[in-house]
Amino acid sequence: MDIKRKASVKQLLILVMAALCFASCQGTHDYSPKPRGYFRIVFPKKDYRPYTENCPFTFVYPKYAAIEPDTIKGAKPCWLNMQFPQFKGTLHLSYEHILSKKEFNELIEDAHKLSFKHTVKATGIDEGVIKFPERKVYGIYYTIEGNAASSVQFYLTDSTRNYIRGALYFNTEPRLDSIQPVLTFVKQDVDVMIKSFRWK
């Protein structure tokens, strides 16, 4: 008798567990995969300071950025990296003293080629003219759309002796949907830098 009772209790327990399991799987919830999430970004307050080191130019740049000499092999004096550590971004600045009209034309052509080499990944490239005649600052601003490695490039010149090229890169996979808020924020700083740029 005890054996039968134990067996029936055991069967009843299994039946109840199975019923609970099936009940928990019931429902009309329609689950779908969630889109990939990204970390919340806290942006610092916009605040700027002047760059006035021993280079033939000055500009203002954000206090949350740091400017370091470029250490790449073959770097020249006044080649700089403006680091945005919290965004893992770098604005590379390459200065050249122009010695001839031929060299000037080659620098302009190089800037164009380097910007348009991103056409493989870019969905579009816009060119904007930079013109501040009262300061003798002229140039072209390249806005590169899409998942390109660099989204912003530009050059500035006085058309006679001085030339500087800038290229913004982020140390991350180029996915526009993930870096767009940061890119918009840093592009404002690049715009402020260009508008404040002066030759010495």
Backbone as JSON, one array per atom type, in Angstrom:
{
  "sequence": "MDIKRKASVKQLLILVMAALCFASCQGTHDYSPKPRGYFRIVFPKKDYRPYTENCPFTFVYPKYAAIEPDTIKGAKPCWLNMQFPQFKGTLHLSYEHILSKKEFNELIEDAHKLSFKHTVKATGIDEGVIKFPERKVYGIYYTIEGNAASSVQFYLTDSTRNYIRGALYFNTEPRLDSIQPVLTFVKQDVDVMIKSFRWK",
  "N": [[0.81, -1.19, 0.0], [1.89, 1.27, 0.84], [3.87, 1.62, -1.04], [2.4, 1.97, -3.4], [1.05, 4.31, -2.74], [3.21, 6.1, -2.46], [4.13, 6.08, -5.09], [1.9, 7.16, -6.44], [1.82, 9.73, -5.29], [4.2, 10.68, -6.17], [3.74, 10.65, -8.95], [1.66, 12.48, -9.05], [2.99, 14.79, -8.22], [4.81, 15.11, -10.33], [3.0, 15.54, -12.39], [1.8, 17.96, -11.55], [4.04, 19.67, -11.64], [4.61, 19.56, -14.38], [2.26, 20.72, -15.37], [2.5, 23.32, -14.31], [4.79, 24.16, -15.63], [3.95, 24.13, -18.33], [1.94, 26.05, -18.11], [3.37, 28.33, -17.52], [4.56, 28.79, -19.92], [2.58, 29.62, -21.53], [0.7, 32.29, -23.05], [0.25, 35.5, -24.65], [2.32, 37.01, -25.44], [4.34, 38.71, -27.71], [7.46, 38.32, -28.57], [10.32, 40.01, -29.76], [13.55, 40.44, -31.25], [15.66, 42.8, -29.62], [16.89, 46.05, -30.6], [20.41, 46.79, -30.92], [21.93, 48.19, -28.09], [23.47, 51.25, -26.86], [26.0, 52.83, -24.83], [25.11, 55.36, -22.48], [25.86, 58.72, -23.13], [27.61, 61.25, -21.56], [27.87, 64.56, -22.04], [30.41, 67.05, -21.81], [30.43, 70.46, -20.54], [30.45, 73.11, -22.87], [33.39, 74.77, -23.29], [36.17, 76.85, -23.82], [39.71, 77.3, -24.65], [42.7, 79.17, -25.46], [45.03, 78.21, -28.05], [48.32, 78.87, -28.19], [50.97, 78.25, -28.78], [54.43, 77.75, -29.95], [53.96, 77.99, -32.83], [53.05, 78.95, -36.2], [50.39, 79.88, -35.97], [47.22, 80.46, -34.33], [44.43, 79.42, -32.33], [41.24, 78.6, -30.83], [40.36, 75.97, -28.58], [38.58, 73.13, -27.15], [38.32, 72.82, -23.55], [38.19, 70.26, -22.59], [39.69, 68.81, -24.26], [42.97, 67.72, -25.32], [46.08, 68.89, -26.49], [48.7, 67.52, -28.29], [52.08, 67.02, -29.47], [52.51, 65.54, -32.68], [53.63, 62.24, -32.93], [54.21, 60.5, -34.91], [56.25, 58.71, -37.26], [58.36, 60.71, -39.17], [57.02, 63.03, -38.67], [56.53, 66.57, -38.66], [57.62, 69.79, -37.31], [55.03, 71.45, -35.52], [53.04, 69.69, -36.25], [50.22, 68.39, -34.99], [48.18, 66.66, -32.54], [44.95, 66.81, -31.6], [43.46, 65.62, -28.91], [40.53, 63.9, -27.9], [39.87, 62.47, -25.27], [37.71, 61.26, -23.77], [35.93, 60.62, -25.74], [37.31, 59.02, -27.41], [38.53, 60.11, -29.68], [40.43, 61.83, -32.25], [41.72, 64.8, -33.56], [43.7, 65.26, -36.16], [46.28, 67.41, -36.99], [48.15, 68.87, -39.51], [50.76, 70.84, -40.28], [52.22, 72.86, -42.85], [54.89, 74.72, -44.18], [54.76, 76.78, -46.89], [56.69, 76.74, -49.79], [56.68, 77.13, -52.5], [54.66, 77.81, -55.44], [54.05, 75.48, -56.79], [54.35, 73.53, -54.77], [52.27, 74.37, -53.1], [50.0, 73.87, -54.74], [50.21, 71.07, -54.91], [49.76, 70.34, -52.23], [47.09, 71.14, -51.89], [45.86, 69.45, -53.74], [46.5, 66.97, -52.61], [45.02, 67.11, -50.2], [42.45, 67.02, -51.23], [42.46, 64.48, -52.48], [42.97, 62.78, -50.25], [40.67, 63.18, -48.76], [38.68, 62.24, -50.49], [39.35, 59.59, -50.72], [37.83, 58.17, -49.02], [35.51, 57.51, -50.24], [34.75, 54.89, -50.73], [33.46, 53.83, -48.45], [31.82, 55.92, -47.82], [28.65, 57.63, -48.0], [28.25, 59.97, -49.15], [29.98, 63.03, -49.99], [30.45, 66.26, -49.0], [31.54, 69.48, -49.96], [32.57, 72.41, -48.43], [33.15, 75.9, -48.62], [35.66, 77.71, -46.96], [36.14, 80.91, -45.79], [37.69, 83.66, -44.71], [38.52, 86.55, -45.32], [39.51, 88.87, -44.02], [41.29, 87.88, -42.2], [42.95, 86.44, -43.72], [42.42, 83.71, -44.09], [41.65, 80.86, -45.7], [39.98, 78.08, -47.24], [38.88, 74.61, -47.56], [36.18, 72.64, -46.42], [35.46, 69.39, -45.73], [32.74, 67.34, -45.48], [32.07, 64.16, -44.63], [29.84, 61.72, -45.26], [28.18, 58.79, -43.87], [29.52, 55.47, -43.11], [32.33, 56.02, -42.91], [35.87, 56.1, -42.14], [36.84, 58.6, -41.36], [35.01, 61.49, -40.64], [35.13, 64.19, -40.89], [37.11, 66.48, -42.59], [39.52, 68.98, -43.45], [41.18, 71.86, -44.87], [43.26, 74.71, -44.29], [44.55, 77.81, -45.38], [46.76, 80.6, -46.13], [47.12, 81.16, -48.66], [49.62, 81.79, -49.61], [52.01, 81.36, -47.91], [51.47, 79.63, -45.76], [49.94, 76.57, -44.6], [47.56, 74.31, -43.37], [46.29, 71.15, -42.52], [43.43, 69.32, -41.46], [42.09, 66.37, -39.92], [39.56, 64.39, -38.68], [39.3, 61.6, -36.61], [37.89, 58.67, -35.11], [38.66, 56.31, -32.62], [37.37, 53.73, -33.09], [35.06, 51.29, -34.39], [33.83, 52.32, -37.52], [30.76, 53.22, -37.28], [28.1, 54.95, -38.07], [25.6, 55.3, -36.81], [26.14, 54.79, -34.12], [28.14, 56.61, -33.35], [27.13, 59.09, -33.99], [25.91, 61.1, -32.16], [28.2, 61.9, -30.69], [29.89, 62.68, -32.76], [28.48, 64.89, -33.81], [28.69, 66.6, -31.62], [31.51, 66.96, -31.36], [32.11, 68.0, -33.88], [31.09, 70.57, -33.66], [33.04, 71.71, -32.05], [35.23, 71.6, -33.78], [34.32, 73.37, -35.73], [34.27, 75.75, -34.22], [37.0, 76.0, -33.71], [38.0, 76.42, -36.34], [36.69, 78.83, -37.01], [37.91, 80.54, -35.22], [40.49, 80.57, -36.0], [43.71, 81.88, -36.69], [46.46, 83.28, -38.48], [49.83, 83.84, -37.45]],
  "CA": [[0.0, 0.0, 0.0], [2.76, 2.43, 0.94], [4.58, 1.76, -2.31], [1.45, 2.54, -4.35], [0.79, 5.7, -2.33], [4.4, 6.87, -2.81], [4.16, 6.19, -6.55], [0.85, 8.09, -6.87], [2.25, 11.07, -4.87], [5.29, 11.04, -7.08], [3.11, 10.94, -10.24], [0.91, 13.73, -8.86], [4.0, 15.85, -8.17], [5.31, 15.29, -11.7], [1.89, 16.12, -13.15], [1.67, 19.37, -11.13], [5.22, 20.38, -12.17], [4.43, 19.68, -15.83], [1.19, 21.69, -15.59], [3.06, 24.65, -14.03], [5.73, 24.46, -16.7], [3.17, 24.48, -19.51], [1.2, 27.29, -17.82], [4.3, 29.46, -17.59], [4.92, 29.02, -21.32], [1.41, 30.14, -22.23], [0.6, 33.75, -23.08], [0.15, 36.07, -25.99], [3.41, 37.98, -25.62], [5.08, 38.56, -28.96], [8.81, 38.8, -28.32], [11.17, 40.2, -30.93], [14.89, 40.87, -30.83], [15.8, 44.23, -29.35], [18.05, 46.62, -31.3], [21.63, 46.91, -30.12], [21.97, 49.42, -27.28], [24.76, 51.91, -26.68], [26.15, 53.48, -23.54], [24.66, 56.75, -22.38], [27.02, 59.61, -23.23], [27.47, 62.5, -20.82], [28.7, 65.55, -22.71], [30.87, 68.14, -20.94], [30.01, 71.83, -20.86], [31.29, 73.74, -23.88], [34.27, 75.78, -22.73], [37.33, 76.86, -24.71], [40.94, 78.0, -24.25], [43.5, 79.46, -26.66], [46.28, 77.54, -28.37], [49.23, 79.95, -28.58], [52.34, 77.73, -28.69], [55.4, 78.26, -30.93], [53.59, 77.64, -34.2], [52.64, 80.18, -36.88], [48.93, 80.03, -35.96], [46.52, 80.37, -33.05], [43.0, 79.09, -32.4], [40.72, 78.14, -29.55], [39.98, 74.56, -28.59], [37.84, 72.84, -25.91], [39.1, 72.52, -22.35], [38.16, 68.82, -22.36], [40.6, 68.21, -25.23], [44.39, 67.94, -25.04], [46.88, 68.98, -27.72], [50.02, 66.89, -28.15], [52.82, 66.94, -30.74], [52.37, 64.26, -33.4], [54.85, 61.43, -32.75], [54.34, 59.57, -36.03], [57.54, 58.8, -37.95], [58.35, 61.72, -40.23], [56.23, 64.21, -38.26], [57.25, 67.84, -38.72], [57.2, 70.72, -36.25], [53.65, 71.96, -35.6], [52.07, 68.64, -36.52], [49.59, 68.24, -33.68], [47.0, 65.81, -32.35], [43.99, 67.28, -30.6], [42.85, 64.4, -28.39], [39.27, 63.94, -27.17], [40.0, 61.14, -24.64], [36.47, 60.62, -23.35], [35.21, 60.18, -26.93], [38.24, 58.22, -28.21], [38.68, 60.78, -30.97], [41.63, 62.64, -32.46], [41.79, 65.69, -34.71], [45.09, 65.33, -36.6], [46.58, 68.68, -37.66], [49.46, 68.81, -40.17], [51.13, 72.16, -40.8], [53.3, 72.93, -43.84], [55.31, 76.04, -44.65], [54.75, 76.7, -48.35], [57.9, 77.33, -50.39], [56.48, 77.45, -53.92], [53.3, 77.65, -55.97], [53.92, 74.06, -57.12], [54.11, 72.83, -53.51], [50.92, 74.76, -52.68], [49.04, 73.12, -55.56], [50.3, 69.66, -54.51], [49.11, 70.2, -50.92], [45.64, 71.24, -52.12], [45.46, 68.22, -54.42], [46.59, 65.89, -51.6], [43.87, 67.25, -49.29], [41.28, 66.54, -51.99], [42.59, 63.02, -52.65], [42.84, 62.12, -48.95], [39.25, 63.24, -48.36], [37.86, 61.42, -51.38], [39.68, 58.16, -50.63], [36.8, 57.57, -48.16], [34.29, 57.27, -51.03], [34.4, 53.46, -50.69], [32.5, 53.63, -47.36], [30.98, 57.11, -47.65], [27.42, 57.72, -48.8], [28.32, 61.27, -49.81], [30.99, 63.96, -49.51], [30.12, 67.65, -49.3], [32.64, 70.43, -49.82], [32.16, 73.76, -48.06], [34.23, 76.87, -48.74], [36.01, 78.48, -45.77], [36.64, 82.18, -46.3], [37.78, 84.78, -43.77], [39.55, 87.38, -45.98], [40.12, 89.84, -43.1], [42.36, 87.17, -41.5], [43.66, 85.67, -44.74], [42.18, 82.28, -43.83], [40.82, 80.29, -46.76], [40.11, 76.63, -47.26], [37.74, 73.74, -47.91], [35.71, 71.77, -45.33], [34.86, 68.18, -46.31], [31.86, 66.57, -44.61], [32.0, 62.81, -45.22], [28.68, 61.03, -44.7], [28.2, 57.33, -43.91], [30.4, 54.74, -42.19], [33.73, 56.23, -43.28], [36.78, 56.19, -40.99], [36.91, 60.01, -40.98], [33.78, 62.18, -41.04], [35.43, 65.61, -41.09], [38.46, 66.85, -43.01], [39.57, 70.36, -43.95], [42.48, 72.51, -44.9], [43.26, 76.16, -44.17], [45.76, 78.39, -45.94], [46.72, 82.03, -46.43], [47.33, 81.13, -50.12], [50.98, 82.18, -50.0], [53.12, 80.77, -47.15], [51.06, 78.71, -44.7], [48.9, 75.58, -44.93], [47.33, 73.3, -42.33], [45.22, 70.21, -42.85], [42.86, 68.64, -40.3], [41.29, 65.15, -40.19], [39.0, 63.86, -37.44], [39.12, 60.15, -36.57], [37.52, 58.05, -33.84], [39.31, 55.01, -32.44], [36.28, 52.77, -32.94], [34.51, 50.84, -35.67], [33.05, 53.42, -38.08], [29.31, 52.99, -37.39], [27.55, 56.29, -37.91], [24.48, 55.33, -35.86], [26.62, 54.78, -32.74], [28.97, 57.78, -33.03], [26.51, 60.33, -34.47], [25.81, 62.17, -31.15], [29.56, 62.37, -30.37], [30.38, 63.37, -33.95], [27.83, 66.19, -33.85], [29.25, 67.39, -30.52], [32.91, 67.3, -31.66], [32.12, 68.86, -35.06], [30.89, 71.94, -33.19], [34.36, 72.18, -31.59], [36.05, 71.81, -34.98], [33.83, 74.61, -36.33], [34.75, 76.87, -33.38], [38.44, 76.1, -33.96], [38.2, 77.03, -37.66], [36.24, 80.23, -36.98], [38.83, 81.33, -34.4], [41.86, 80.36, -36.51], [44.44, 83.05, -37.17], [47.9, 83.14, -38.73], [50.64, 84.8, -36.68]],
  "C": [[0.85, 1.25, 0.0], [3.49, 2.69, -0.37], [3.68, 2.41, -3.35], [1.18, 4.01, -4.03], [1.97, 6.59, -2.7], [4.47, 7.09, -4.32], [3.12, 7.18, -7.03], [1.18, 9.53, -6.46], [3.32, 11.59, -5.81], [4.71, 11.42, -8.45], [2.33, 12.26, -10.18], [1.86, 14.92, -8.87], [4.54, 16.16, -9.57], [4.25, 15.96, -12.56], [1.72, 17.61, -12.84], [2.82, 20.2, -11.71], [5.08, 20.6, -13.68], [3.37, 20.72, -16.15], [1.7, 23.11, -15.37], [4.01, 25.1, -15.14], [4.99, 24.89, -17.97], [2.43, 25.81, -19.32], [2.12, 28.5, -17.95], [4.69, 29.78, -19.04], [3.76, 29.6, -22.11], [1.43, 31.66, -22.19], [0.59, 34.23, -24.51], [1.25, 37.1, -26.24], [4.15, 37.66, -26.92], [6.46, 39.16, -28.75], [9.57, 38.92, -29.63], [12.54, 40.67, -30.46], [14.95, 42.38, -30.64], [16.98, 44.77, -30.16], [19.22, 46.77, -30.35], [21.62, 48.24, -29.37], [23.37, 49.96, -27.17], [24.79, 52.6, -25.34], [25.64, 54.92, -23.6], [25.9, 57.64, -22.36], [26.71, 60.89, -22.46], [28.42, 63.5, -21.46], [29.13, 66.64, -21.74], [30.33, 69.49, -21.41], [30.99, 72.4, -21.89], [32.08, 74.88, -23.24], [35.59, 75.71, -23.48], [38.51, 77.62, -24.11], [41.78, 78.21, -25.5], [44.7, 78.53, -26.8], [47.22, 78.61, -28.91], [50.69, 79.51, -28.5], [53.22, 78.28, -29.83], [55.14, 77.74, -32.34], [53.06, 78.9, -34.87], [51.12, 80.37, -36.97], [48.42, 79.96, -34.53], [45.07, 79.98, -33.33], [42.53, 78.78, -30.99], [40.27, 76.7, -29.69], [39.34, 74.23, -27.24], [38.75, 72.46, -24.75], [39.13, 71.02, -22.04], [38.98, 68.07, -23.41], [42.04, 68.52, -24.82], [45.15, 67.96, -26.37], [48.28, 68.46, -27.44], [50.74, 66.97, -29.49], [52.6, 65.57, -31.38], [53.69, 63.51, -33.3], [55.04, 60.41, -33.88], [55.71, 59.77, -36.71], [57.43, 59.79, -39.11], [57.55, 62.96, -39.89], [57.11, 65.45, -38.25], [56.85, 68.72, -37.54], [55.79, 71.27, -36.55], [52.68, 70.96, -36.24], [51.51, 68.26, -35.15], [48.47, 67.23, -33.72], [46.15, 66.42, -31.25], [43.19, 66.07, -30.14], [41.55, 64.72, -27.65], [39.17, 62.61, -26.42], [38.68, 60.49, -24.26], [35.62, 60.13, -24.52], [36.05, 59.29, -27.82], [38.4, 58.79, -29.62], [39.94, 61.61, -31.02], [41.44, 63.5, -33.7], [43.27, 65.85, -35.04], [45.29, 66.62, -37.39], [48.01, 68.63, -38.21], [49.76, 70.16, -40.82], [52.28, 72.05, -41.79], [53.6, 74.4, -44.15], [55.48, 75.95, -46.16], [55.97, 77.44, -48.92], [57.71, 77.71, -51.85], [55.01, 77.24, -54.3], [53.04, 76.18, -56.29], [53.61, 73.25, -55.86], [52.7, 73.12, -52.98], [49.86, 73.95, -53.42], [49.03, 71.63, -55.19], [49.6, 69.41, -53.17], [47.58, 70.24, -51.05], [45.11, 69.96, -52.77], [45.49, 67.03, -53.46], [45.39, 65.92, -50.65], [42.61, 66.7, -49.96], [41.31, 65.02, -52.11], [42.36, 62.28, -51.34], [41.39, 62.13, -48.46], [38.41, 62.28, -49.19], [38.26, 59.95, -51.4], [38.66, 57.42, -49.75], [35.51, 57.27, -48.93], [33.84, 55.81, -51.02], [33.32, 53.21, -49.65], [31.5, 54.79, -47.23], [29.73, 57.02, -48.51], [27.36, 59.06, -49.52], [29.42, 62.13, -49.19], [30.6, 65.36, -49.97], [31.34, 68.52, -49.07], [32.06, 71.8, -49.49], [33.35, 74.69, -48.11], [34.4, 77.6, -47.41], [36.66, 79.77, -46.26], [36.53, 83.26, -45.24], [38.86, 85.73, -44.3], [40.23, 88.39, -45.05], [41.27, 89.22, -42.3], [43.24, 86.37, -42.45], [43.6, 84.17, -44.44], [41.18, 81.78, -44.87], [40.97, 78.77, -46.72], [38.86, 75.92, -47.73], [37.47, 72.83, -46.72], [34.98, 70.6, -45.98], [34.03, 67.48, -45.24], [31.63, 65.22, -45.29], [30.89, 62.03, -44.52], [28.85, 59.52, -44.79], [29.21, 56.75, -42.93], [31.88, 54.83, -42.59], [34.57, 56.37, -42.02], [36.89, 57.62, -40.48], [35.66, 60.72, -41.51], [34.0, 63.65, -41.35], [36.89, 65.75, -41.51], [38.41, 68.27, -43.55], [41.01, 70.77, -44.16], [42.27, 74.02, -44.84], [44.58, 76.67, -44.72], [45.61, 79.9, -46.04], [47.0, 82.25, -47.92], [48.74, 81.51, -50.54], [52.07, 81.4, -49.27], [52.72, 79.65, -46.21], [49.9, 77.81, -45.12], [48.78, 74.62, -43.74], [46.15, 72.44, -42.75], [44.75, 69.52, -41.58], [42.03, 67.44, -40.73], [40.86, 64.57, -38.85], [38.75, 62.36, -37.56], [38.68, 59.73, -35.17], [38.13, 56.66, -33.78], [38.24, 53.95, -32.12], [35.82, 52.35, -34.33], [33.63, 51.94, -36.24], [31.59, 53.04, -38.33], [28.63, 54.3, -37.06], [26.44, 56.34, -36.87], [24.96, 55.37, -34.41], [27.42, 56.03, -32.39], [28.32, 59.11, -33.39], [26.39, 61.41, -33.39], [27.18, 62.75, -30.8], [30.11, 63.17, -31.55], [29.78, 64.77, -34.05], [28.43, 67.13, -32.81], [30.67, 67.86, -30.86], [33.01, 68.2, -32.9], [31.89, 70.32, -34.68], [32.22, 72.54, -32.71], [35.3, 72.45, -32.76], [35.63, 73.12, -35.66], [34.31, 75.83, -35.55], [36.25, 77.08, -33.62], [38.71, 76.82, -35.29], [37.81, 78.51, -37.64], [37.18, 81.13, -36.17], [40.26, 81.32, -34.93], [42.46, 81.65, -37.06], [45.9, 82.67, -37.44], [48.64, 84.17, -37.9], [51.41, 85.7, -37.63]]
}
